[in-house]
mmCIF file of C-alpha atoms and ligand atoms in Angstrom:
data_model
loop_
_atom_site.group_PDB
_atom_site.id
_atom_site.type_symbol
_atom_site.label_atom_id
_atom_site.label_comp_id
_atom_site.label_asym_id
_atom_site.label_seq_id
_atom_site.Cartn_x
_atom_site.Cartn_y
_atom_site.Cartn_z
ATOM 1 C CA MET A 1 5.477 7.863 28.045
ATOM 2 C CA GLU A 2 7.462 9.829 25.484
ATOM 3 C CA LYS A 3 7.744 8.356 22.010
ATOM 4 C CA LYS A 4 11.024 8.057 20.160
ATOM 5 C CA LEU A 5 11.526 7.819 16.436
ATOM 6 C CA VAL A 6 14.279 5.542 15.183
ATOM 7 C CA GLN A 7 15.010 5.719 11.442
ATOM 8 C CA LEU A 8 14.599 2.441 9.562
ATOM 9 C CA ILE A 9 14.623 3.490 5.943
ATOM 10 C CA SER A 10 16.204 6.709 4.619
ATOM 11 C CA GLN A 11 14.734 9.052 2.024
ATOM 12 C CA GLU A 12 17.346 7.846 -0.450
ATOM 13 C CA GLU A 13 16.462 4.172 0.055
ATOM 14 C CA ILE A 14 12.821 4.997 -0.324
ATOM 15 C CA ALA A 15 13.483 6.844 -3.542
ATOM 16 C CA ALA A 16 15.505 4.048 -4.979
ATOM 17 C CA THR A 17 12.883 1.438 -3.998
ATOM 18 C CA VAL A 18 10.009 3.462 -5.540
ATOM 19 C CA LYS A 19 12.099 3.857 -8.719
ATOM 20 C CA GLN A 20 12.691 0.090 -8.897
ATOM 21 C CA LEU A 21 8.979 -0.637 -8.346
ATOM 22 C CA ALA A 22 8.093 1.795 -11.153
ATOM 23 C CA GLN A 23 10.469 0.076 -13.473
ATOM 24 C CA GLU A 24 8.982 -3.326 -12.766
ATOM 25 C CA LEU A 25 5.504 -2.009 -13.393
ATOM 26 C CA ASP A 26 6.636 -0.270 -16.623
ATOM 27 C CA ARG A 27 8.124 -3.476 -17.827
ATOM 28 C CA ASP A 28 4.943 -5.507 -17.148
ATOM 29 C CA TYR A 29 2.340 -3.032 -18.205
ATOM 30 C CA GLU A 30 4.139 -1.718 -21.159
ATOM 31 C CA ASN A 31 1.207 -1.803 -23.595
ATOM 32 C CA ARG A 32 -1.721 -2.014 -21.104
ATOM 33 C CA SER A 33 -2.302 1.409 -19.347
ATOM 34 C CA PRO A 34 -3.163 0.072 -15.937
ATOM 35 C CA VAL A 35 -5.622 1.586 -13.356
ATOM 36 C CA LEU A 36 -3.859 2.197 -9.972
ATOM 37 C CA VAL A 37 -6.075 1.891 -6.908
ATOM 38 C CA GLY A 38 -4.523 3.436 -3.741
ATOM 39 C CA ILE A 39 -5.683 2.499 -0.381
ATOM 40 C CA LEU A 40 -6.279 5.484 1.692
ATOM 41 C CA LYS A 41 -4.827 7.099 3.476
ATOM 42 C CA GLY A 42 -1.442 5.564 3.953
ATOM 43 C CA SER A 43 -0.470 4.976 0.344
ATOM 44 C CA PHE A 44 -0.968 8.484 -0.845
ATOM 45 C CA ILE A 45 2.604 9.623 -0.880
ATOM 46 C CA PHE A 46 3.914 6.347 -2.190
ATOM 47 C CA LEU A 47 1.368 6.361 -5.012
ATOM 48 C CA ALA A 48 2.279 10.034 -5.868
ATOM 49 C CA ASP A 49 5.953 9.189 -6.102
ATOM 50 C CA LEU A 50 5.351 5.947 -7.889
ATOM 51 C CA VAL A 51 3.386 7.434 -10.763
ATOM 52 C CA ARG A 52 5.853 10.085 -11.258
ATOM 53 C CA ASN A 53 8.495 7.466 -11.741
ATOM 54 C CA MET A 54 6.445 5.388 -14.179
ATOM 55 C CA LYS A 55 6.680 5.966 -17.980
ATOM 56 C CA THR A 56 3.794 3.687 -18.899
ATOM 57 C CA PRO A 57 0.632 5.802 -19.395
ATOM 58 C CA ILE A 58 -1.728 5.129 -16.545
ATOM 59 C CA SER A 59 -5.355 5.123 -17.541
ATOM 60 C CA ASN A 60 -6.784 6.079 -14.191
ATOM 61 C CA ILE A 61 -6.023 6.582 -10.520
ATOM 62 C CA GLU A 62 -8.625 5.550 -8.029
ATOM 63 C CA PHE A 63 -8.802 5.251 -4.260
ATOM 64 C CA MET A 64 -10.473 3.005 -1.776
ATOM 65 C CA ARG A 65 -10.650 3.206 2.013
ATOM 66 C CA LEU A 66 -10.997 0.341 4.564
ATOM 67 C CA SER A 67 -11.618 0.196 8.260
ATOM 68 C CA SER A 68 -8.616 1.469 10.168
ATOM 69 C CA TYR A 69 -5.932 -0.545 11.885
ATOM 70 C CA GLY A 70 -6.554 -1.829 15.340
ATOM 71 C CA SER A 71 -10.302 -1.866 15.013
ATOM 72 C CA SER A 72 -12.476 -4.831 16.173
ATOM 73 C CA THR A 73 -12.751 -5.966 12.585
ATOM 74 C CA ILE A 74 -9.210 -7.286 12.781
ATOM 75 C CA SER A 75 -10.262 -10.224 15.042
ATOM 76 C CA SER A 76 -12.969 -11.193 12.650
ATOM 77 C CA GLY A 77 -10.340 -11.589 9.899
ATOM 78 C CA GLN A 78 -12.148 -9.090 7.687
ATOM 79 C CA ALA A 79 -11.714 -5.373 7.210
ATOM 80 C CA GLU A 80 -14.621 -3.241 6.108
ATOM 81 C CA VAL A 81 -14.726 -1.419 2.791
ATOM 82 C CA ILE A 82 -15.706 2.201 3.789
ATOM 83 C CA VAL A 83 -15.124 3.834 0.380
ATOM 84 C CA SER A 84 -15.105 1.798 -2.707
ATOM 85 C CA VAL A 85 -14.262 2.543 -6.368
ATOM 86 C CA ALA A 86 -16.972 2.698 -9.061
ATOM 87 C CA GLN A 87 -17.459 -0.748 -10.662
ATOM 88 C CA LYS A 88 -16.958 0.753 -14.164
ATOM 89 C CA ALA A 89 -13.548 2.105 -13.132
ATOM 90 C CA VAL A 90 -12.316 -1.437 -12.643
ATOM 91 C CA ARG A 91 -14.404 -3.828 -14.796
ATOM 92 C CA GLY A 92 -12.289 -5.214 -17.637
ATOM 93 C CA LYS A 93 -9.301 -3.100 -16.667
ATOM 94 C CA ASP A 94 -5.712 -4.051 -15.642
ATOM 95 C CA VAL A 95 -5.732 -3.104 -11.971
ATOM 96 C CA VAL A 96 -2.881 -2.517 -9.602
ATOM 97 C CA LEU A 97 -3.757 -2.151 -5.913
ATOM 98 C CA ILE A 98 -1.331 0.130 -4.052
ATOM 99 C CA GLU A 99 -0.749 -0.264 -0.300
ATOM 100 C CA ASP A 100 1.791 1.145 2.063
ATOM 101 C CA ILE A 101 2.242 -1.872 4.233
ATOM 102 C CA VAL A 102 0.974 -5.489 4.458
ATOM 103 C CA ASP A 103 0.897 -6.523 8.061
ATOM 104 C CA THR A 104 -1.733 -9.164 9.036
ATOM 105 C CA GLY A 105 -2.801 -9.164 5.428
ATOM 106 C CA ILE A 106 -6.470 -8.580 6.335
ATOM 107 C CA THR A 107 -6.772 -5.144 4.670
ATOM 108 C CA THR A 108 -5.164 -6.149 1.380
ATOM 109 C CA ASP A 109 -6.966 -9.452 1.332
ATOM 110 C CA THR A 110 -10.337 -7.757 1.854
ATOM 111 C CA ALA A 111 -9.473 -4.985 -0.760
ATOM 112 C CA LEU A 112 -8.419 -7.641 -3.303
ATOM 113 C CA ARG A 113 -11.605 -9.750 -2.789
ATOM 114 C CA HIS A 114 -13.708 -6.610 -3.152
ATOM 115 C CA LEU A 115 -12.031 -5.580 -6.311
ATOM 116 C CA LYS A 116 -12.269 -9.068 -7.811
ATOM 117 C CA GLN A 117 -16.108 -8.880 -7.603
ATOM 118 C CA TYR A 118 -15.892 -6.058 -10.051
ATOM 119 C CA GLN A 119 -14.256 -8.446 -12.596
ATOM 120 C CA PRO A 120 -10.992 -6.599 -13.525
ATOM 121 C CA ALA A 121 -9.099 -7.999 -16.556
ATOM 122 C CA SER A 122 -6.182 -8.613 -14.107
ATOM 123 C CA LEU A 123 -5.414 -7.579 -10.420
ATOM 124 C CA LYS A 124 -2.125 -7.367 -8.828
ATOM 125 C CA LEU A 125 -0.853 -5.983 -5.553
ATOM 126 C CA CYS A 126 2.046 -3.574 -5.078
ATOM 127 C CA SER A 127 3.150 -2.759 -1.561
ATOM 128 C CA LEU A 128 5.911 -0.523 -0.435
ATOM 129 C CA LEU A 129 6.511 -2.480 2.751
ATOM 130 C CA ASP A 130 5.926 -5.919 4.033
ATOM 131 C CA LYS A 131 5.873 -6.950 7.672
ATOM 132 C CA PRO A 132 5.518 -10.715 7.446
ATOM 133 C CA ALA A 133 5.931 -11.435 11.231
ATOM 134 C CA ARG A 134 2.253 -10.825 11.988
ATOM 135 C CA ARG A 135 0.658 -12.279 8.854
ATOM 136 C CA GLN A 136 -2.811 -13.871 9.400
ATOM 137 C CA VAL A 137 -4.009 -14.124 5.857
ATOM 138 C CA GLN A 138 -1.823 -15.217 3.030
ATOM 139 C CA VAL A 139 -1.444 -12.591 0.368
ATOM 140 C CA THR A 140 0.762 -12.586 -2.654
ATOM 141 C CA ILE A 141 2.571 -9.229 -3.035
ATOM 142 C CA ASP A 142 3.277 -9.026 -6.707
ATOM 143 C CA TYR A 143 5.405 -5.939 -6.499
ATOM 144 C CA LEU A 144 7.226 -5.487 -3.072
ATOM 145 C CA GLY A 145 9.399 -2.626 -1.998
ATOM 146 C CA LEU A 146 11.010 -3.659 1.316
ATOM 147 C CA THR A 147 10.544 -6.060 4.129
ATOM 148 C CA VAL A 148 10.486 -4.451 7.702
ATOM 149 C CA PRO A 149 10.831 -6.047 11.116
ATOM 150 C CA GLU A 150 8.009 -6.467 13.589
ATOM 151 C CA ARG A 151 8.061 -2.846 14.590
ATOM 152 C CA PHE A 152 5.425 -0.096 14.323
ATOM 153 C CA VAL A 153 6.487 2.088 11.503
ATOM 154 C CA VAL A 154 5.495 5.764 10.606
ATOM 155 C CA GLY A 155 6.463 8.339 8.038
ATOM 156 C CA TYR A 156 6.144 8.687 4.172
ATOM 157 C CA GLY A 157 2.298 8.611 4.433
ATOM 158 C CA ILE A 158 2.143 6.232 7.304
ATOM 159 C CA ASP A 159 0.659 7.517 10.492
ATOM 160 C CA PHE A 160 0.238 7.046 14.176
ATOM 161 C CA ALA A 161 -3.006 8.683 15.342
ATOM 162 C CA SER A 162 -2.877 10.763 12.174
ATOM 163 C CA LEU A 163 0.564 12.179 12.996
ATOM 164 C CA TYR A 164 3.967 11.629 11.213
ATOM 165 C CA ARG A 165 2.514 11.073 7.746
ATOM 166 C CA GLN A 166 4.580 14.088 6.496
ATOM 167 C CA LEU A 167 7.951 12.684 7.520
ATOM 168 C CA PRO A 168 9.984 12.044 4.323
ATOM 169 C CA ALA A 169 11.726 8.923 5.782
ATOM 170 C CA ILE A 170 10.397 5.793 7.540
ATOM 171 C CA TYR A 171 10.830 5.346 11.321
ATOM 172 C CA ALA A 172 10.099 2.910 13.980
ATOM 173 C CA LEU A 173 7.958 4.415 16.685
ATOM 174 C CA GLU A 174 9.178 3.409 20.088
ATOM 175 C CA THR A 175 8.066 4.247 23.635
HETATM 176 P P1 5GP B 201 -3.113 -5.410 7.831
HETATM 177 O O1 5GP B 201 -2.809 -5.770 9.247
HETATM 178 O O2 5GP B 201 -4.534 -5.529 7.574
HETATM 179 O O3 5GP B 201 -2.285 -6.114 6.839
HETATM 180 O O4 5GP B 201 -2.754 -3.872 7.733
HETATM 181 C C1 5GP B 201 -3.725 -2.930 8.026
HETATM 182 C C2 5GP B 201 -3.253 -1.488 7.929
HETATM 183 O O5 5GP B 201 -2.653 -1.340 9.131
HETATM 184 C C3 5GP B 201 -2.272 -1.206 6.759
HETATM 185 O O6 5GP B 201 -2.939 -0.700 5.679
HETATM 186 C C4 5GP B 201 -1.459 -0.009 7.402
HETATM 187 O O7 5GP B 201 -2.055 1.195 7.060
HETATM 188 C C5 5GP B 201 -1.633 -0.294 8.881
HETATM 189 N N1 5GP B 201 -0.333 -0.733 9.414
HETATM 190 C C6 5GP B 201 0.120 -1.976 9.423
HETATM 191 N N2 5GP B 201 1.335 -2.037 10.108
HETATM 192 C C7 5GP B 201 1.553 -0.726 10.470
HETATM 193 C C8 5GP B 201 2.545 -0.060 11.096
HETATM 194 O O8 5GP B 201 3.670 -0.793 11.438
HETATM 195 N N3 5GP B 201 2.542 1.203 11.404
HETATM 196 C C9 5GP B 201 1.407 1.887 10.923
HETATM 197 N N4 5GP B 201 1.354 3.197 11.138
HETATM 198 N N5 5GP B 201 0.377 1.376 10.296
HETATM 199 C C10 5GP B 201 0.542 0.069 10.003
HETATM 200 MG MG1 MG B 202 -3.100 1.338 5.177
#
């Protein structure tokens, strides 16, 4: 069946949201030079825009990758860390995990637990989107952009079968 894209969040709204999040991070990390850890691949555009809106010097940008959406790991309540950061990149640092969307919460929960083992000085979560309707694991989103309804979203880095990441706005993908 043909898929239809319905715009949920415009480019302008995304830009305003990212700017707001950057200001909140600037306020809280003023003298601390945080390390930002992006979860690949979905957060790459958000992270790129976020850092360009931040004035606080960022001491490092790292990435990690977890098992993809819809895999059998979801039912086990745990995602798998496929690519980690180096322990020395995190230990003793003020770390902010950057995610595109928190859905069941399993990916971010796994990523946060994993990073905690590396003993950061502090660890916070920043997510562009929150889809609370399907939450299975409680996660605290310290810096949240926008809440979205229970729809499958794409665009602005977020994909369906590797497609649509390049779209500048965010859409619901409907059949
Ligand atoms: P979780 O369910 O573990 O919170 O989210 C897992 C991952 O699924 C997220 O990192 C995100 O990349 C992806 N995801 C969650 N909701 C959606 C959605 O509506 N659309 C797309 N394309 N990916 C999603
Ligand atoms: Mg993701």
